[in-house]
Amino acid sequence: MNYSSSLEFAQQMDQKDPLKEYRKQFYIPQINGKDALYFTGNSLGLQPKSVKNAIDVELRDWANLGVEGHFYGTNPWFSYHEILTKNMAAVVGAKENEVVLMGSLSTNLHLLLVSFYQPKGKRVKIICEAKAFPSDQYILESHVSYHGLDPKEVIVEIAPRAGEELIREEDVLTKIEELNEELAVVMIGGVNYYTGQLFDMEKITKAAHQVGAKAGFDLAHAAGNINLKLHDWKVDFAAWCTYKYLNSGPGGVAGIYIREDHAKDKSLQRFAGWWGHNKEERFKMEKVFDPIPTAEGWQLSNAPVLLMASLKASLAIFAEAGMERIGVKRDLLTAYLEYLLDDISLRNEHVSFELITPKDKKYRGAQLSIAARGQGKVLFDEISKKGVVADWREPNVIRVAPTPLYNSFEDCFWLAKTLEESLEN
Ligand SMILES: *Cc1c(COP(=O)(O)O)cnc(C)c1O
């Protein structure tokens, strides 16, 4: 694709965009009386206009039916989570029996590690990425200590090489081989939240399996962004939140994936709750946990219906637009923004926007992390005043995510324009 830095070009691209109508299905925040240039769909996705009605239905049933809503509501609350499974599984490339919506991301990672990190004998080590999202670091450390082991010895972090920003895939694969039978589990972020680097999850999973270890991924920045094929890649387990690319709203309900054969394995250790118990027998309230032989067997509690209602509305949009088309637009839009940023660097000798995100679309999603050397926070504050909603990370990175469902090519054009004008000041 030959890009051009003119406004006309951006407008033509929007005209030709098969997903252009979807923007109208979202509320765009207003700044200075205009649509914000909203580039933080990787942090909190925008609100679909259909969310309000989806929640209203449940509020009405609650008002009119009280407890009877569990069985006689428009969408009976007893099985509310089941309504979401099909669309959610499609987004992450899983079978329906491998996915359930429940709890929150950090809680779910803990629950999954109970099942998939069971250190025994020599096999105690965990591979993760250096500078993982803080919650993920605390989660891993606390599991290791819980098992009476020393996090410093057991957790093996893969860092970028000296002078580099990205982790080399070969370094992950080599470390897996090297640890061999000492390795219990690899758990890394499918897309790194800071650099936007996407890992080849299929390759990493295969390498882990070759040494008898498990592979799991935190998909907070991948779900709804990347074209995932968790089942085909034979990933053991995964977890994600839904308020980033999946637009479910602040603190939305989260998702887990457990590969079918693990999900069917009733002997797999877990921390159990009544909602994971055999549905036919659940209300007999008897002793002895009999897990549902699907990902649902990891549920603890009954469905948080109001949170699920907003996700239901959002997933309906994903089902209609389809991850295939979303992925095509993601790559076009991201490459276009990259082109515009490179173009600014070319024309302005005194600045450089160094993009630390991989250039190859096989190794990134919708996010570009811009290291604004020598400009940094001042530049960020300036563009924020002018209507850009981006994200600042110390020491010098501005993260922007052109989100295919509601960002336009023209948004990218104005973002670049705003950045360039702010430089001149
Ligand atoms: C956003 C994010 C989280 C957030 O966890 P919550 O439990 O939803 O607060 C965790 N891990 C990663 C990698 C994230 O990007």
PDB file of C-alpha atoms and ligand atoms in Angstrom, residues 104-107 133 135-136 193 218 220-221 241 243-244, ligand 1:
ATOM      1  CA  SER A 104     -11.418 -10.167  36.837  1.00  0.00           C
ATOM      2  CA  LEU A 105      -8.135 -10.671  35.021  1.00  0.00           C
ATOM      3  CA  SER A 106      -5.809 -10.702  38.020  1.00  0.00           C
ATOM      4  CA  THR A 107      -8.114 -13.004  40.002  1.00  0.00           C
ATOM      5  CA  PHE A 133       2.631  -5.613  33.785  1.00  0.00           C
ATOM      6  CA  SER A 135      -0.073  -7.206  38.471  1.00  0.00           C
ATOM      7  CA  ASP A 136       1.382 -10.155  36.542  1.00  0.00           C
ATOM      8  CA  TYR A 193       1.574  -3.497  27.150  1.00  0.00           C
ATOM      9  CA  ASP A 218      -2.070 -12.843  29.543  1.00  0.00           C
ATOM     10  CA  ALA A 220      -5.139  -8.162  28.147  1.00  0.00           C
ATOM     11  CA  HIS A 221      -3.668  -6.371  25.128  1.00  0.00           C
ATOM     12  CA  CYS A 241      -9.824  -8.405  30.597  1.00  0.00           C
ATOM     13  CA  TYR A 243     -12.494  -3.299  29.095  1.00  0.00           C
ATOM     14  CA  LYS A 244      -9.551  -2.586  26.759  1.00  0.00           C
TER      15      LYS A 244
HETATM   16  C1  LIG B   1      -4.676  -4.222  31.934  1.00  0.00           C
HETATM   17  C2  LIG B   1      -3.832  -5.340  32.407  1.00  0.00           C
HETATM   18  C3  LIG B   1      -4.084  -5.991  33.638  1.00  0.00           C
HETATM   19  C4  LIG B   1      -5.175  -5.473  34.546  1.00  0.00           C
HETATM   20  O1  LIG B   1      -5.623  -6.423  35.452  1.00  0.00           O
HETATM   21  P1  LIG B   1      -7.041  -6.249  36.184  1.00  0.00           P
HETATM   22  O2  LIG B   1      -7.113  -7.412  37.077  1.00  0.00           O
HETATM   23  O3  LIG B   1      -8.100  -6.227  35.119  1.00  0.00           O
HETATM   24  O4  LIG B   1      -7.032  -4.940  36.920  1.00  0.00           O
HETATM   25  C5  LIG B   1      -3.287  -7.060  33.985  1.00  0.00           C
HETATM   26  N1  LIG B   1      -2.291  -7.494  33.174  1.00  0.00           N
HETATM   27  C6  LIG B   1      -2.017  -6.883  31.997  1.00  0.00           C
HETATM   28  C7  LIG B   1      -0.910  -7.382  31.134  1.00  0.00           C
HETATM   29  C8  LIG B   1      -2.765  -5.781  31.600  1.00  0.00           C
HETATM   30  O5  LIG B   1      -2.485  -5.163  30.460  1.00  0.00           O
END
